[in-house]
Amino acid sequence: MALLGRFLSPRITKIIGSQARQLSSSSSRQNVDRPQFPGSRSEYSTKLEFIKPDDFKGIPVYRVMNAKGEIIPGGLDPKLDKETVQKMYHSMTLLNTMDRILYESQRQGRISFYMTNYGEEGTHIGSAAACDPQDVVFGQYREAGVMMWRGFTLDQFMNQCYGNCEDIGKGRQMPVHYGSKDLNFVTISSTLATQMPQAAGSAYALKRAGKKLCVICYFGEGAASEGDAHAAFNFAATLECPIIFFCRNNGYAISTPTSDQYRGDGIASRGAGYGMDTIRVDGNDVFGVYNATKAAREMCVKEMRPVLIEAMTYRIGHHSTSDDSSTYRKKGEIMSWDDQSPIHRLRNYMENQGWWSDEQESAWKEKSKKKVMEAFARAEKRKKPNPEMLFTDVYDEMPPRIQKQMEFMKSHCTQFKEHYPFDDHVPMT
Amino acid sequence: MSWKFLRCLQNARFLKKNLQTSLSVHRCVSVQYVPDTISAAHGETTRMNLVQAINNALDIALSTDPSAVLFGEDVAFGGVFRCSVELKDRYGRDRVFNTPLSEQGIVAFGIGVAAMGSTAIAEIQFADYIFPAFDQITNEAAKFRYRTGNIYDCGKLTIRAPTGAVGHGALYHSQSPEAFFAHIPGIKVVIPRGPHQAKGLLLSCIRDQNPCIFFEPKILYRSAIEEVPSGDYTIPIGQAEILLEGDDVTLIGYGTQIHVLREVANMAQEKFDVSCEVIDLRTILPWDEETVINSVKKTGRCIISHEAPITMGVAAEIAATIQDECFLNLEAPVMRICGYDTPFPHAFEAFYLPDKWRCLEAVKKIVNYG
């Protein structure tokens, strides 16, 4: 030690000295040679042994309700009241109805693009119901159910898809890129996984502001391969951010099956590597999702650290209206999942409780379809925004150069007005 | 990331002698630094180098805005260039902190902080390493307000990064990537020429309601020393500054290159009796067309100079605008004196840079044109 001390700074010598004293004072640990590397906290081993991923059983899938809508013995029934459960069911089925109608409208060329949520409604509603409405949501694009739960109106959904003058986003983004400040849902962008480290930053800001809130950040298993996912997990863990990372593992990223996406045990197995508490849940079991999210939220807010939830599910619909999934998967595969859908399961549960009947089902189906059709018709009739909105909000204030370009556009389009779709738009000033 | 390089830079501190007037690192970069003159209206001043001015601006930003946080690789102990020195002790580790080593994570984290209405000051250790964050800057930060219809924005984000040649930085400690960012509607790009400018412009960036990238010419960190107002002040973004008035040729530049152009103007006067007007652009995006156009209309000749490669560089945009706006006033083609279209080399830095001799030759050519 004395010899070492000649080469080390006094501070380091002091630390080593105190560690040495600690070791010698503990009789059980006498002469134990422990690694002192700053980068880990493990013990030495003389076994030349590689850690094999196959040595571990896969992380189990947590669920509380089976396909028949029965609470499995030992499963924790969240005992939600009838009103809440019916709201869950209404939201899931209304989303489903909206999906069918907007999907069809894209096929008819009435909107340019659409992405359905088939099969994943349970992940949206279960998690949204477990969060505080003030919790901030960062999504990918297949989480419309979260907005549905929070009260985004059918008109608001439709206005965005049509990019009309009532659209909150002013008609600038593609359909399904929703956002609402009132509902604390940060506007969707197409770039995959970019929202993940952003969500960590927002969670950090909420923590500093002393709010007892968390951020919930949704992403697919494909997006989890992006570098931004890695950054997000690592930043959230090291900077102790109250954030729930919610992965929708639906088996496919467009045509890419998970076997081409990763070789580990899904996304959940990565959680511990980043130092995050992690759970895998049956995404088609809305109560399982609810329980997991509720517990995760509590940990986030109380202990100020991130939690990872991987919800296993199946993408029943095509990736988007620009995709024909029959070119890479068989119809039978899809059909088998349709029967296990979260909607069927919750309906079975409600029927078991005597909370839902066939009559209610058909009445609700009709009602929800009517509501969607009405909103659809209203949205289709509205004009598109004033073309000047092409130039606003690039910056908080319009720089002179952009101002000039706007004036140019106006004068050009007025001069050649028969070649531009003025009739579809709110007039320019 | 670059400890070997940083050690070299620290060894280079011996250069402190005579730094106020001239600097020569490894015989490659020669910059004659002319201190800014501060008007008496600014009140009390303190002698600072560029590092101290940045540190002072950050200190003021943190003290005047309790939501502000400062983060990046190695900022907690003071930063590899010492720009954040003592700030963690003053404001706490929840406000001044290290992040994991990931540039895309740093910028995105900052966007998230800003989206919640807090002020985020992110540091990228070298401008050369900003590219992993390019997606977050161009697709996210720049478009955040526009795509959300102005319900969310990340206007309170500022990204600071050391930029430019340093004498021996080679490919990845010398780059001037501003042109990549000048092509991104939605962000502001600012480059100061010295301590006084840096403090005022950085405070403007931090308080501006748009995401800003602030590139700090690292060769000037310790070499540029001048009186800097001690108080809280800002210098407007988007405005160029005429440093030297002249009638024959307009010289446009920014950052370290502005000092090269200043010296060129003096040499041109002495050697050829040519009067040069020197304009510091200061803001690359959105840039000050008006000042540039008015100057070129007066002089009829223009040379634009930057360290970055010539093809598609910032000078190309300015030259195109000048020919558009000043066509009838031009007496000679607009000239660009820039870095060559190669990566930034180690041993050949002296031959690569658009130094005063290359610029002086351009002045000679442009006044003798035709």
Tab-separated table of N, CA and C in Angstrom, chain B residues 1-2 5-6 9 73 80-81 101-104 106-107 123-135 137 159-181 191 213-219 221 307-309 342-346 349 352-353:
chain	number	residue	atom	x	y	z
B	1	MET	N	-14.028	10.017	-26.163
B	1	MET	CA	-14.152	10.154	-27.593
B	1	MET	C	-12.848	10.638	-28.209
B	2	SER	N	-12.207	11.566	-27.538
B	2	SER	CA	-11.060	12.163	-28.228
B	2	SER	C	-10.069	12.691	-27.210
B	5	PHE	N	-6.624	13.892	-28.393
B	5	PHE	CA	-6.706	15.219	-28.995
B	5	PHE	C	-6.778	16.300	-27.921
B	6	LEU	N	-7.599	16.022	-26.897
B	6	LEU	CA	-7.804	17.032	-25.868
B	6	LEU	C	-6.516	17.298	-25.103
B	9	LEU	N	-4.573	19.608	-26.972
B	9	LEU	CA	-5.119	20.962	-26.898
B	9	LEU	C	-4.704	21.611	-25.594
B	73	GLU	N	-22.019	15.284	-22.915
B	73	GLU	CA	-20.935	14.398	-22.488
B	73	GLU	C	-19.903	15.222	-21.716
B	80	VAL	N	-14.922	19.346	-21.497
B	80	VAL	CA	-13.558	19.107	-21.986
B	80	VAL	C	-12.894	20.405	-22.438
B	81	PHE	N	-13.670	21.420	-22.713
B	81	PHE	CA	-13.100	22.741	-23.025
B	81	PHE	C	-13.297	23.738	-21.877
B	101	LEU	N	-22.998	8.529	-23.531
B	101	LEU	CA	-22.306	8.984	-24.729
B	101	LEU	C	-23.142	8.641	-25.971
B	102	SER	N	-24.061	9.497	-26.305
B	102	SER	CA	-24.941	9.253	-27.444
B	102	SER	C	-25.508	10.582	-27.926
B	103	GLU	N	-25.054	11.017	-29.082
B	103	GLU	CA	-25.465	12.341	-29.574
B	103	GLU	C	-26.940	12.362	-29.946
B	104	GLN	N	-27.439	11.283	-30.532
B	104	GLN	CA	-28.860	11.282	-30.888
B	104	GLN	C	-29.705	11.354	-29.617
B	106	ILE	N	-28.741	12.811	-26.791
B	106	ILE	CA	-28.590	14.144	-26.189
B	106	ILE	C	-29.566	15.133	-26.820
B	107	VAL	N	-29.588	15.178	-28.137
B	107	VAL	CA	-30.465	16.142	-28.810
B	107	VAL	C	-31.935	15.786	-28.562
B	123	GLU	N	-25.063	20.065	-25.084
B	123	GLU	CA	-23.729	20.226	-25.672
B	123	GLU	C	-23.357	18.993	-26.478
B	124	ILE	N	-22.907	19.226	-27.700
B	124	ILE	CA	-22.303	18.164	-28.509
B	124	ILE	C	-20.805	18.454	-28.462
B	125	GLN	N	-20.006	17.432	-28.078
B	125	GLN	CA	-18.606	17.692	-27.721
B	125	GLN	C	-17.786	18.321	-28.847
B	126	PHE	N	-18.025	17.880	-30.062
B	126	PHE	CA	-17.413	18.495	-31.248
B	126	PHE	C	-18.469	18.524	-32.341
B	127	ALA	N	-18.487	19.592	-33.132
B	127	ALA	CA	-19.456	19.685	-34.226
B	127	ALA	C	-19.346	18.469	-35.148
B	128	ASP	N	-18.146	17.904	-35.221
B	128	ASP	CA	-17.910	16.717	-36.046
B	128	ASP	C	-18.804	15.546	-35.608
B	129	TYR	N	-19.206	15.547	-34.361
B	129	TYR	CA	-19.992	14.420	-33.833
B	129	TYR	C	-21.474	14.749	-33.711
B	130	ILE	N	-21.905	15.774	-34.426
B	130	ILE	CA	-23.323	16.153	-34.364
B	130	ILE	C	-24.154	15.287	-35.326
B	131	PHE	N	-23.475	14.632	-36.271
B	131	PHE	CA	-24.220	13.897	-37.293
B	131	PHE	C	-25.080	12.748	-36.773
B	132	PRO	N	-24.680	12.018	-35.734
B	132	PRO	CA	-25.608	11.014	-35.201
B	132	PRO	C	-26.943	11.634	-34.761
B	133	ALA	N	-26.941	12.936	-34.487
B	133	ALA	CA	-28.170	13.620	-34.058
B	133	ALA	C	-28.858	14.320	-35.227
B	134	PHE	N	-28.364	14.094	-36.431
B	134	PHE	CA	-28.912	14.820	-37.581
B	134	PHE	C	-30.410	14.571	-37.743
B	135	ASP	N	-30.809	13.317	-37.596
B	135	ASP	CA	-32.236	12.972	-37.726
B	135	ASP	C	-33.069	13.718	-36.696
B	137	ILE	N	-32.365	16.477	-35.270
B	137	ILE	CA	-32.354	17.917	-35.539
B	137	ILE	C	-33.249	18.245	-36.734
B	159	ILE	N	-28.522	23.924	-28.942
B	159	ILE	CA	-27.445	22.932	-29.040
B	159	ILE	C	-26.149	23.687	-29.263
B	160	ARG	N	-25.191	23.499	-28.360
B	160	ARG	CA	-23.881	24.132	-28.508
B	160	ARG	C	-22.880	23.101	-28.992
B	161	ALA	N	-21.982	23.500	-29.883
B	161	ALA	CA	-20.936	22.575	-30.324
B	161	ALA	C	-19.708	23.341	-30.783
B	162	PRO	N	-18.509	22.920	-30.320
B	162	PRO	CA	-17.265	23.513	-30.803
B	162	PRO	C	-17.070	23.191	-32.283
B	163	THR	N	-16.634	24.160	-33.054
B	163	THR	CA	-16.532	23.977	-34.507
B	163	THR	C	-15.204	24.502	-35.045
B	164	GLY	N	-14.931	24.153	-36.277
B	164	GLY	CA	-13.846	24.782	-37.039
B	164	GLY	C	-12.454	24.222	-36.812
B	165	ALA	N	-11.537	24.722	-37.624
B	165	ALA	CA	-10.149	24.274	-37.597
B	165	ALA	C	-9.479	24.645	-36.285
B	166	VAL	N	-8.516	23.812	-35.880
B	166	VAL	CA	-7.824	24.082	-34.624
B	166	VAL	C	-6.317	23.851	-34.751
B	167	GLY	N	-5.859	23.616	-35.970
B	167	GLY	CA	-4.419	23.465	-36.175
B	167	GLY	C	-3.979	22.040	-36.410
B	168	HIS	N	-4.646	21.116	-35.734
B	168	HIS	CA	-4.185	19.723	-35.815
B	168	HIS	C	-5.350	18.771	-35.549
B	169	GLY	N	-6.540	19.200	-35.833
B	169	GLY	CA	-7.728	18.411	-35.489
B	169	GLY	C	-8.096	17.366	-36.522
B	170	ALA	N	-7.471	17.444	-37.689
B	170	ALA	CA	-7.713	16.461	-38.749
B	170	ALA	C	-9.194	16.318	-39.095
B	171	LEU	N	-9.595	15.102	-39.422
B	171	LEU	CA	-10.919	14.909	-40.010
B	171	LEU	C	-12.079	15.142	-39.041
B	172	TYR	N	-11.871	14.790	-37.766
B	172	TYR	CA	-13.019	14.759	-36.861
B	172	TYR	C	-12.935	15.703	-35.669
B	173	HIS	N	-12.029	16.673	-35.758
B	173	HIS	CA	-11.991	17.709	-34.724
B	173	HIS	C	-11.811	19.075	-35.386
B	174	SER	N	-12.254	19.176	-36.647
B	174	SER	CA	-12.030	20.406	-37.415
B	174	SER	C	-13.229	20.849	-38.240
B	175	GLN	N	-14.234	20.013	-38.331
B	175	GLN	CA	-15.281	20.274	-39.326
B	175	GLN	C	-16.109	21.521	-39.022
B	176	SER	N	-16.627	22.099	-40.099
B	176	SER	CA	-17.552	23.233	-40.031
B	176	SER	C	-18.839	22.808	-40.745
B	177	PRO	N	-19.756	22.183	-40.008
B	177	PRO	CA	-20.906	21.564	-40.683
B	177	PRO	C	-22.106	22.477	-40.889
B	178	GLU	N	-21.932	23.801	-40.770
B	178	GLU	CA	-23.085	24.695	-40.774
B	178	GLU	C	-23.963	24.589	-42.022
B	179	ALA	N	-23.355	24.293	-43.182
B	179	ALA	CA	-24.171	24.255	-44.406
B	179	ALA	C	-25.201	23.122	-44.374
B	180	PHE	N	-24.844	22.010	-43.739
B	180	PHE	CA	-25.814	20.923	-43.603
B	180	PHE	C	-27.064	21.418	-42.889
B	181	PHE	N	-26.850	22.272	-41.914
B	181	PHE	CA	-27.961	22.736	-41.082
B	181	PHE	C	-28.653	23.957	-41.684
B	191	ILE	N	-23.108	31.542	-35.318
B	191	ILE	CA	-21.667	31.363	-35.071
B	191	ILE	C	-21.055	32.706	-34.674
B	213	ILE	N	-28.860	26.141	-33.106
B	213	ILE	CA	-27.545	25.494	-33.018
B	213	ILE	C	-26.517	26.611	-32.919
B	214	PHE	N	-25.691	26.518	-31.905
B	214	PHE	CA	-24.688	27.552	-31.649
B	214	PHE	C	-23.313	26.916	-31.795
B	215	PHE	N	-22.629	27.264	-32.882
B	215	PHE	CA	-21.301	26.703	-33.129
B	215	PHE	C	-20.227	27.639	-32.578
B	216	GLU	N	-19.359	27.091	-31.721
B	216	GLU	CA	-18.319	27.894	-31.075
B	216	GLU	C	-16.962	27.603	-31.723
B	217	PRO	N	-16.348	28.603	-32.363
B	217	PRO	CA	-15.037	28.358	-33.001
B	217	PRO	C	-13.995	28.015	-31.935
B	218	LYS	N	-13.608	26.753	-31.877
B	218	LYS	CA	-12.802	26.297	-30.729
B	218	LYS	C	-11.381	26.846	-30.732
B	219	ILE	N	-10.876	27.232	-31.914
B	219	ILE	CA	-9.531	27.823	-31.945
B	219	ILE	C	-9.500	29.129	-31.138
B	221	TYR	N	-11.308	29.637	-28.352
B	221	TYR	CA	-11.694	29.421	-26.953
B	221	TYR	C	-10.761	30.138	-25.973
B	307	GLU	N	-14.374	28.162	-43.935
B	307	GLU	CA	-13.464	27.012	-43.814
B	307	GLU	C	-14.042	25.756	-44.454
B	308	ALA	N	-15.368	25.643	-44.422
B	308	ALA	CA	-16.027	24.432	-44.911
B	308	ALA	C	-15.801	24.265	-46.412
B	309	PRO	N	-15.926	23.040	-46.933
B	309	PRO	CA	-15.736	22.793	-48.366
B	309	PRO	C	-16.619	23.691	-49.226
B	342	THR	N	-12.476	18.248	-50.006
B	342	THR	CA	-11.833	17.045	-49.466
B	342	THR	C	-12.197	16.955	-47.983
B	343	PRO	N	-11.997	15.794	-47.392
B	343	PRO	CA	-12.086	15.766	-45.919
B	343	PRO	C	-11.021	16.692	-45.338
B	344	PHE	N	-11.187	17.077	-44.092
B	344	PHE	CA	-10.229	18.004	-43.465
B	344	PHE	C	-8.969	17.226	-43.065
B	345	PRO	N	-7.806	17.572	-43.633
B	345	PRO	CA	-6.608	16.736	-43.428
B	345	PRO	C	-5.788	17.123	-42.195
B	346	HIS	N	-4.931	16.221	-41.760
B	346	HIS	CA	-4.084	16.483	-40.600
B	346	HIS	C	-2.810	17.250	-40.992
B	349	GLU	N	-3.105	20.816	-43.223
B	349	GLU	CA	-4.067	21.854	-42.831
B	349	GLU	C	-3.703	23.226	-43.412
B	352	TYR	N	-4.844	23.468	-46.817
B	352	TYR	CA	-6.288	23.292	-46.993
B	352	TYR	C	-7.058	24.583	-46.725
B	353	LEU	N	-6.698	25.263	-45.659
B	353	LEU	CA	-7.514	26.392	-45.189
B	353	LEU	C	-7.530	27.579	-46.150
